[in-house]
GROMACS .gro file of N, CA and C in nm:
model
  396
    1UNK      N    1   0.084  -0.117   0.000
    1UNK     CA    2   0.000   0.000   0.000
    1UNK      C    3   0.089   0.124   0.000
    2UNK      N    4   0.055   0.219  -0.081
    2UNK     CA    5   0.129   0.345  -0.088
    2UNK      C    6   0.067   0.449   0.004
    3UNK      N    7  -0.066   0.453   0.009
    3UNK     CA    8  -0.134   0.554   0.089
    3UNK      C    9  -0.272   0.504   0.128
    4UNK      N   10  -0.335   0.574   0.223
    4UNK     CA   11  -0.473   0.546   0.262
    4UNK      C   12  -0.559   0.663   0.215
    5UNK      N   13  -0.680   0.632   0.177
    5UNK     CA   14  -0.773   0.737   0.137
    5UNK      C   15  -0.807   0.823   0.258
    6UNK      N   16  -0.783   0.952   0.247
    6UNK     CA   17  -0.816   1.044   0.355
    6UNK      C   18  -0.963   1.083   0.348
    7UNK      N   19  -1.005   1.131   0.231
    7UNK     CA   20  -1.145   1.165   0.212
    7UNK      C   21  -1.172   1.185   0.063
    8UNK      N   22  -1.298   1.186   0.028
    8UNK     CA   23  -1.341   1.218  -0.106
    8UNK      C   24  -1.388   1.363  -0.103
    9UNK      N   25  -1.349   1.442  -0.203
    9UNK     CA   26  -1.383   1.584  -0.207
    9UNK      C   27  -1.463   1.613  -0.334
   10UNK      N   28  -1.573   1.685  -0.318
   10UNK     CA   29  -1.658   1.722  -0.430
   10UNK      C   30  -1.655   1.873  -0.446
   11UNK      N   31  -1.631   1.920  -0.568
   11UNK     CA   32  -1.639   2.062  -0.598
   11UNK      C   33  -1.786   2.103  -0.609
   12UNK      N   34  -1.817   2.224  -0.561
   12UNK     CA   35  -1.954   2.274  -0.567
   12UNK      C   36  -1.956   2.424  -0.539
   13UNK      N   37  -2.066   2.491  -0.569
   13UNK     CA   38  -2.072   2.634  -0.542
   13UNK      C   39  -2.109   2.667  -0.397
   14UNK      N   40  -2.174   2.573  -0.325
   14UNK     CA   41  -2.218   2.597  -0.187
   14UNK      C   42  -2.192   2.472  -0.103
   15UNK      N   43  -2.075   2.461  -0.040
   15UNK     CA   44  -2.041   2.342   0.037
   15UNK      C   45  -2.140   2.309   0.149
   16UNK      N   46  -2.192   2.410   0.216
   16UNK     CA   47  -2.285   2.386   0.327
   16UNK      C   48  -2.412   2.317   0.277
   17UNK      N   49  -2.467   2.366   0.166
   17UNK     CA   50  -2.590   2.307   0.113
   17UNK      C   51  -2.569   2.164   0.065
   18UNK      N   52  -2.462   2.138  -0.011
   18UNK     CA   53  -2.441   2.003  -0.063
   18UNK      C   54  -2.405   1.906   0.050
   19UNK      N   55  -2.329   1.952   0.148
   19UNK     CA   56  -2.301   1.867   0.265
   19UNK      C   57  -2.430   1.834   0.340
   20UNK      N   58  -2.522   1.929   0.347
   20UNK     CA   59  -2.651   1.902   0.411
   20UNK      C   60  -2.729   1.795   0.339
   21UNK      N   61  -2.726   1.797   0.206
   21UNK     CA   62  -2.794   1.696   0.124
   21UNK      C   63  -2.737   1.558   0.154
   22UNK      N   64  -2.604   1.541   0.141
   22UNK     CA   65  -2.543   1.409   0.163
   22UNK      C   66  -2.542   1.370   0.310
   23UNK      N   67  -2.531   1.465   0.400
   23UNK     CA   68  -2.539   1.435   0.543
   23UNK      C   69  -2.674   1.376   0.580
   24UNK      N   70  -2.781   1.428   0.521
   24UNK     CA   71  -2.915   1.375   0.547
   24UNK      C   72  -2.931   1.234   0.492
   25UNK      N   73  -2.872   1.204   0.377
   25UNK     CA   74  -2.880   1.070   0.319
   25UNK      C   75  -2.800   0.970   0.403
   26UNK      N   76  -2.676   1.006   0.437
   26UNK     CA   77  -2.585   0.912   0.502
   26UNK      C   78  -2.596   0.910   0.655
   27UNK      N   79  -2.651   1.017   0.714
   27UNK     CA   80  -2.658   1.026   0.859
   27UNK      C   81  -2.523   1.056   0.922
   28UNK      N   82  -2.431   1.115   0.845
   28UNK     CA   83  -2.298   1.147   0.896
   28UNK      C   84  -2.300   1.285   0.960
   29UNK      N   85  -2.209   1.308   1.054
   29UNK     CA   86  -2.206   1.438   1.123
   29UNK      C   87  -2.114   1.535   1.050
   30UNK      N   88  -2.150   1.660   1.059
   30UNK     CA   89  -2.070   1.768   1.002
   30UNK      C   90  -1.966   1.807   1.106
   31UNK      N   91  -1.837   1.803   1.070
   31UNK     CA   92  -1.735   1.835   1.169
   31UNK      C   93  -1.642   1.947   1.128
   32UNK      N   94  -1.647   1.990   1.006
   32UNK     CA   95  -1.570   2.107   0.963
   32UNK      C   96  -1.667   2.189   0.881
   33UNK      N   97  -1.689   2.311   0.921
   33UNK     CA   98  -1.789   2.394   0.855
   33UNK      C   99  -1.733   2.532   0.834
   34UNK      N  100  -1.706   2.562   0.709
   34UNK     CA  101  -1.645   2.688   0.669
   34UNK      C  102  -1.714   2.722   0.537
   35UNK      N  103  -1.730   2.847   0.501
   35UNK     CA  104  -1.800   2.878   0.376
   35UNK      C  105  -1.736   2.814   0.252
   36UNK      N  106  -1.608   2.782   0.260
   36UNK     CA  107  -1.539   2.725   0.144
   36UNK      C  108  -1.510   2.575   0.156
   37UNK      N  109  -1.534   2.514   0.272
   37UNK     CA  110  -1.499   2.373   0.292
   37UNK      C  111  -1.584   2.316   0.406
   38UNK      N  112  -1.656   2.208   0.378
   38UNK     CA  113  -1.736   2.139   0.480
   38UNK      C  114  -1.699   1.992   0.474
   39UNK      N  115  -1.683   1.930   0.591
   39UNK     CA  116  -1.649   1.788   0.598
   39UNK      C  117  -1.756   1.713   0.676
   40UNK      N  118  -1.796   1.597   0.624
   40UNK     CA  119  -1.884   1.504   0.695
   40UNK      C  120  -1.799   1.385   0.738
   41UNK      N  121  -1.832   1.327   0.855
   41UNK     CA  122  -1.760   1.209   0.904
   41UNK      C  123  -1.859   1.103   0.948
   42UNK      N  124  -1.832   0.979   0.906
   42UNK     CA  125  -1.917   0.866   0.946
   42UNK      C  126  -1.879   0.822   1.088
   43UNK      N  127  -1.964   0.741   1.152
   43UNK     CA  128  -1.928   0.688   1.283
   43UNK      C  129  -1.799   0.605   1.280
   44UNK      N  130  -1.767   0.545   1.163
   44UNK     CA  131  -1.645   0.465   1.149
   44UNK      C  132  -1.523   0.549   1.112
   45UNK      N  133  -1.542   0.679   1.090
   45UNK     CA  134  -1.430   0.767   1.059
   45UNK      C  135  -1.410   0.799   0.912
   46UNK      N  136  -1.496   0.748   0.823
   46UNK     CA  137  -1.485   0.784   0.682
   46UNK      C  138  -1.519   0.931   0.667
   47UNK      N  139  -1.453   0.998   0.571
   47UNK     CA  140  -1.475   1.141   0.553
   47UNK      C  141  -1.514   1.173   0.409
   48UNK      N  142  -1.599   1.273   0.398
   48UNK     CA  143  -1.652   1.320   0.271
   48UNK      C  144  -1.650   1.472   0.280
   49UNK      N  145  -1.580   1.540   0.189
   49UNK     CA  146  -1.566   1.685   0.197
   49UNK      C  147  -1.622   1.754   0.073
   50UNK      N  148  -1.658   1.879   0.091
   50UNK     CA  149  -1.717   1.961  -0.015
   50UNK      C  150  -1.642   2.093  -0.018
   51UNK      N  151  -1.592   2.131  -0.137
   51UNK     CA  152  -1.517   2.256  -0.146
   51UNK      C  153  -1.579   2.350  -0.248
   52UNK      N  154  -1.580   2.478  -0.213
   52UNK     CA  155  -1.635   2.581  -0.301
   52UNK      C  156  -1.540   2.603  -0.418
   53UNK      N  157  -1.597   2.613  -0.539
   53UNK     CA  158  -1.520   2.649  -0.657
   53UNK      C  159  -1.593   2.762  -0.729
   54UNK      N  160  -1.516   2.853  -0.783
   54UNK     CA  161  -1.574   2.961  -0.862
   54UNK      C  162  -1.615   2.906  -0.999
   55UNK      N  163  -1.719   2.961  -1.056
   55UNK     CA  164  -1.764   2.924  -1.190
   55UNK      C  165  -1.791   2.774  -1.204
   56UNK      N  166  -1.859   2.718  -1.105
   56UNK     CA  167  -1.894   2.576  -1.108
   56UNK      C  168  -1.985   2.547  -1.227
   57UNK      N  169  -1.955   2.441  -1.300
   57UNK     CA  170  -2.038   2.394  -1.412
   57UNK      C  171  -2.076   2.249  -1.386
   58UNK      N  172  -2.205   2.220  -1.366
   58UNK     CA  173  -2.244   2.084  -1.330
   58UNK      C  174  -2.232   1.984  -1.444
   59UNK      N  175  -2.216   1.856  -1.409
   59UNK     CA  176  -2.220   1.751  -1.511
   59UNK      C  177  -2.364   1.735  -1.560
   60UNK      N  178  -2.379   1.672  -1.677
   60UNK     CA  179  -2.512   1.643  -1.731
   60UNK      C  180  -2.513   1.497  -1.776
   61UNK      N  181  -2.517   1.407  -1.680
   61UNK     CA  182  -2.514   1.265  -1.709
   61UNK      C  183  -2.632   1.228  -1.796
   62UNK      N  184  -2.615   1.150  -1.902
   62UNK     CA  185  -2.494   1.085  -1.951
   62UNK      C  186  -2.427   1.161  -2.066
   63UNK      N  187  -2.444   1.291  -2.076
   63UNK     CA  188  -2.387   1.372  -2.184
   63UNK      C  189  -2.234   1.376  -2.176
   64UNK      N  190  -2.162   1.319  -2.274
   64UNK     CA  191  -2.016   1.316  -2.268
   64UNK      C  192  -1.952   1.455  -2.281
   65UNK      N  193  -2.028   1.554  -2.328
   65UNK     CA  194  -1.974   1.689  -2.335
   65UNK      C  195  -1.973   1.758  -2.199
   66UNK      N  196  -2.043   1.701  -2.103
   66UNK     CA  197  -2.046   1.750  -1.965
   66UNK      C  198  -2.030   1.629  -1.873
   67UNK      N  199  -1.910   1.569  -1.867
   67UNK     CA  200  -1.891   1.441  -1.797
   67UNK      C  201  -1.919   1.447  -1.648
   68UNK      N  202  -1.948   1.328  -1.593
   68UNK     CA  203  -1.985   1.319  -1.452
   68UNK      C  204  -1.869   1.343  -1.356
   69UNK      N  205  -1.746   1.322  -1.396
   69UNK     CA  206  -1.627   1.343  -1.314
   69UNK      C  207  -1.613   1.239  -1.202
   70UNK      N  208  -1.718   1.197  -1.142
   70UNK     CA  209  -1.718   1.094  -1.039
   70UNK      C  210  -1.864   1.057  -1.015
   71UNK      N  211  -1.889   0.948  -0.944
   71UNK     CA  212  -2.023   0.923  -0.890
   71UNK      C  213  -2.010   0.837  -0.766
   72UNK      N  214  -2.112   0.839  -0.684
   72UNK     CA  215  -2.116   0.761  -0.561
   72UNK      C  216  -2.214   0.647  -0.578
   73UNK      N  217  -2.176   0.528  -0.530
   73UNK     CA  218  -2.268   0.416  -0.519
   73UNK      C  219  -2.304   0.405  -0.372
   74UNK      N  220  -2.431   0.424  -0.340
   74UNK     CA  221  -2.480   0.415  -0.203
   74UNK      C  222  -2.568   0.290  -0.196
   75UNK      N  223  -2.546   0.206  -0.096
   75UNK     CA  224  -2.612   0.075  -0.092
   75UNK      C  225  -2.726   0.071   0.008
   76UNK      N  226  -2.838   0.011  -0.036
   76UNK     CA  227  -2.947  -0.028   0.052
   76UNK      C  228  -2.966  -0.178   0.031
   77UNK      N  229  -3.038  -0.245   0.120
   77UNK     CA  230  -3.046  -0.391   0.114
   77UNK      C  231  -3.133  -0.445   0.001
   78UNK      N  232  -3.258  -0.402  -0.007
   78UNK     CA  233  -3.355  -0.467  -0.096
   78UNK      C  234  -3.426  -0.366  -0.186
   79UNK      N  235  -3.505  -0.418  -0.278
   79UNK     CA  236  -3.587  -0.332  -0.365
   79UNK      C  237  -3.685  -0.250  -0.282
   80UNK      N  238  -3.744  -0.310  -0.178
   80UNK     CA  239  -3.833  -0.233  -0.089
   80UNK      C  240  -3.757  -0.117  -0.025
   81UNK      N  241  -3.633  -0.143   0.014
   81UNK     CA  242  -3.552  -0.038   0.074
   81UNK      C  243  -3.522   0.073  -0.025
   82UNK      N  244  -3.499   0.038  -0.153
   82UNK     CA  245  -3.469   0.141  -0.253
   82UNK      C  246  -3.593   0.226  -0.280
   83UNK      N  247  -3.712   0.167  -0.269
   83UNK     CA  248  -3.836   0.245  -0.285
   83UNK      C  249  -3.843   0.353  -0.177
   84UNK      N  250  -3.818   0.315  -0.052
   84UNK     CA  251  -3.819   0.409   0.059
   84UNK      C  252  -3.710   0.513   0.042
   85UNK      N  253  -3.589   0.467   0.007
   85UNK     CA  254  -3.475   0.557  -0.009
   85UNK      C  255  -3.500   0.658  -0.121
   86UNK      N  256  -3.564   0.612  -0.230
   86UNK     CA  257  -3.594   0.704  -0.340
   86UNK      C  258  -3.683   0.818  -0.292
   87UNK      N  259  -3.789   0.785  -0.218
   87UNK     CA  260  -3.878   0.891  -0.167
   87UNK      C  261  -3.799   0.991  -0.082
   88UNK      N  262  -3.710   0.939   0.000
   88UNK     CA  263  -3.634   1.025   0.090
   88UNK      C  264  -3.534   1.114   0.017
   89UNK      N  265  -3.459   1.059  -0.080
   89UNK     CA  266  -3.361   1.142  -0.151
   89UNK      C  267  -3.431   1.244  -0.241
   90UNK      N  268  -3.546   1.206  -0.298
   90UNK     CA  269  -3.620   1.304  -0.379
   90UNK      C  270  -3.673   1.417  -0.291
   91UNK      N  271  -3.715   1.386  -0.170
   91UNK     CA  272  -3.761   1.491  -0.077
   91UNK      C  273  -3.648   1.587  -0.042
   92UNK      N  274  -3.523   1.537  -0.049
   92UNK     CA  275  -3.406   1.621  -0.022
   92UNK      C  276  -3.362   1.702  -0.144
   93UNK      N  277  -3.418   1.671  -0.262
   93UNK     CA  278  -3.383   1.746  -0.382
   93UNK      C  279  -3.319   1.666  -0.493
   94UNK      N  280  -3.307   1.533  -0.476
   94UNK     CA  281  -3.249   1.448  -0.581
   94UNK      C  282  -3.350   1.430  -0.694
   95UNK      N  283  -3.298   1.396  -0.814
   95UNK     CA  284  -3.381   1.370  -0.931
   95UNK      C  285  -3.345   1.234  -0.988
   96UNK      N  286  -3.445   1.148  -1.008
   96UNK     CA  287  -3.422   1.017  -1.070
   96UNK      C  288  -3.394   1.035  -1.218
   97UNK      N  289  -3.286   0.972  -1.268
   97UNK     CA  290  -3.254   0.982  -1.410
   97UNK      C  291  -3.247   0.846  -1.480
   98UNK      N  292  -3.238   0.736  -1.404
   98UNK     CA  293  -3.232   0.604  -1.466
   98UNK      C  294  -3.261   0.497  -1.362
   99UNK      N  295  -3.334   0.392  -1.402
   99UNK     CA  296  -3.365   0.279  -1.315
   99UNK      C  297  -3.338   0.152  -1.393
  100UNK      N  298  -3.250   0.063  -1.341
  100UNK     CA  299  -3.223  -0.061  -1.411
  100UNK      C  300  -3.342  -0.155  -1.406
  101UNK      N  301  -3.434  -0.135  -1.310
  101UNK     CA  302  -3.557  -0.211  -1.306
  101UNK      C  303  -3.547  -0.353  -1.256
  102UNK      N  304  -3.435  -0.391  -1.197
  102UNK     CA  305  -3.422  -0.528  -1.147
  102UNK      C  306  -3.522  -0.558  -1.036
  103UNK      N  307  -3.582  -0.675  -1.041
  103UNK     CA  308  -3.678  -0.714  -0.938
  103UNK      C  309  -3.608  -0.748  -0.807
  104UNK      N  310  -3.489  -0.804  -0.816
  104UNK     CA  311  -3.416  -0.848  -0.698
  104UNK      C  312  -3.293  -0.765  -0.669
  105UNK      N  313  -3.225  -0.724  -0.773
  105UNK     CA  314  -3.105  -0.642  -0.756
  105UNK      C  315  -3.095  -0.545  -0.871
  106UNK      N  316  -3.027  -0.436  -0.847
  106UNK     CA  317  -3.011  -0.335  -0.949
  106UNK      C  318  -2.967  -0.204  -0.889
  107UNK      N  319  -2.991  -0.097  -0.961
  107UNK     CA  320  -2.957   0.035  -0.909
  107UNK      C  321  -3.042   0.141  -0.977
  108UNK      N  322  -3.055   0.252  -0.910
  108UNK     CA  323  -3.123   0.369  -0.964
  108UNK      C  324  -3.025   0.485  -0.960
  109UNK      N  325  -3.016   0.555  -1.072
  109UNK     CA  326  -2.926   0.669  -1.083
  109UNK      C  327  -3.006   0.797  -1.057
  110UNK      N  328  -2.952   0.880  -0.972
  110UNK     CA  329  -3.011   1.009  -0.939
  110UNK      C  330  -2.907   1.117  -0.962
  111UNK      N  331  -2.952   1.240  -0.966
  111UNK     CA  332  -2.859   1.352  -0.958
  111UNK      C  333  -2.891   1.427  -0.830
  112UNK      N  334  -2.786   1.477  -0.765
  112UNK     CA  335  -2.805   1.560  -0.647
  112UNK      C  336  -2.852   1.698  -0.692
  113UNK      N  337  -2.881   1.790  -0.601
  113UNK     CA  338  -2.933   1.921  -0.643
  113UNK      C  339  -2.841   2.000  -0.737
  114UNK      N  340  -2.712   1.962  -0.747
  114UNK     CA  341  -2.620   2.032  -0.836
  114UNK      C  342  -2.588   1.954  -0.962
  115UNK      N  343  -2.651   1.839  -0.981
  115UNK     CA  344  -2.629   1.762  -1.102
  115UNK      C  345  -2.529   1.650  -1.093
  116UNK      N  346  -2.466   1.628  -0.975
  116UNK     CA  347  -2.373   1.515  -0.960
  116UNK      C  348  -2.454   1.385  -0.958
  117UNK      N  349  -2.419   1.287  -1.040
  117UNK     CA  350  -2.491   1.160  -1.036
  117UNK      C  351  -2.448   1.076  -0.916
  118UNK      N  352  -2.544   1.002  -0.861
  118UNK     CA  353  -2.516   0.901  -0.759
  118UNK      C  354  -2.617   0.789  -0.776
  119UNK      N  355  -2.580   0.670  -0.730
  119UNK     CA  356  -2.666   0.553  -0.746
  119UNK      C  357  -2.712   0.501  -0.611
  120UNK      N  358  -2.836   0.459  -0.606
  120UNK     CA  359  -2.885   0.379  -0.494
  120UNK      C  360  -2.887   0.236  -0.545
  121UNK      N  361  -2.796   0.153  -0.494
  121UNK     CA  362  -2.782   0.013  -0.535
  121UNK      C  363  -2.857  -0.074  -0.436
  122UNK      N  364  -2.922  -0.181  -0.485
  122UNK     CA  365  -2.996  -0.270  -0.396
  122UNK      C  366  -2.977  -0.415  -0.437
  123UNK      N  367  -2.986  -0.503  -0.338
  123UNK     CA  368  -2.979  -0.646  -0.364
  123UNK      C  369  -2.845  -0.693  -0.416
  124UNK      N  370  -2.738  -0.619  -0.392
  124UNK     CA  371  -2.608  -0.653  -0.448
  124UNK      C  372  -2.555  -0.786  -0.396
  125UNK      N  373  -2.590  -0.824  -0.274
  125UNK     CA  374  -2.544  -0.951  -0.219
  125UNK      C  375  -2.632  -1.069  -0.253
  126UNK      N  376  -2.737  -1.048  -0.332
  126UNK     CA  377  -2.831  -1.155  -0.363
  126UNK      C  378  -2.795  -1.234  -0.487
  127UNK      N  379  -2.697  -1.190  -0.563
  127UNK     CA  380  -2.661  -1.260  -0.684
  127UNK      C  381  -2.746  -1.215  -0.801
  128UNK      N  382  -2.727  -1.279  -0.919
  128UNK     CA  383  -2.799  -1.238  -1.040
  128UNK      C  384  -2.948  -1.269  -1.032
  129UNK      N  385  -3.023  -1.197  -1.114
  129UNK     CA  386  -3.167  -1.221  -1.124
  129UNK      C  387  -3.190  -1.364  -1.173
  130UNK      N  388  -3.295  -1.430  -1.124
  130UNK     CA  389  -3.326  -1.564  -1.174
  130UNK      C  390  -3.367  -1.557  -1.323
  131UNK      N  391  -3.336  -1.662  -1.399
  131UNK     CA  392  -3.373  -1.667  -1.540
  131UNK      C  393  -3.524  -1.675  -1.555
  132UNK      N  394  -3.575  -1.609  -1.656
  132UNK     CA  395  -3.722  -1.607  -1.679
  132UNK      C  396  -3.768  -1.735  -1.744
   0.00000   0.00000   0.00000
């Protein structure tokens, strides 16, 4: 190993607002709060930071002329759980842009309020869908 991941950092025009969005989804606490830099920390010590950038231009997934730059895969257990999670992230300002439609496992792609794509993955430990 050469290094350990310290944190993931997302560029945005308003770090406080975007940290509030992801903090509500993940249940992580805000521990660094500055107009230009906000950090969230999980109970296990994982860190997620948001930094202000001038002239922010959002991605437009899946448009290759405005690439996503990164995305997050967030896991829930089952399809029922993803239904509940979808309602909750949409209430926070997320927008659904794609659903793989798997009955047992799959993922749904959303964009956060600034256009960053993220996925709610479900049933990942259940294996492939049964053959029809």
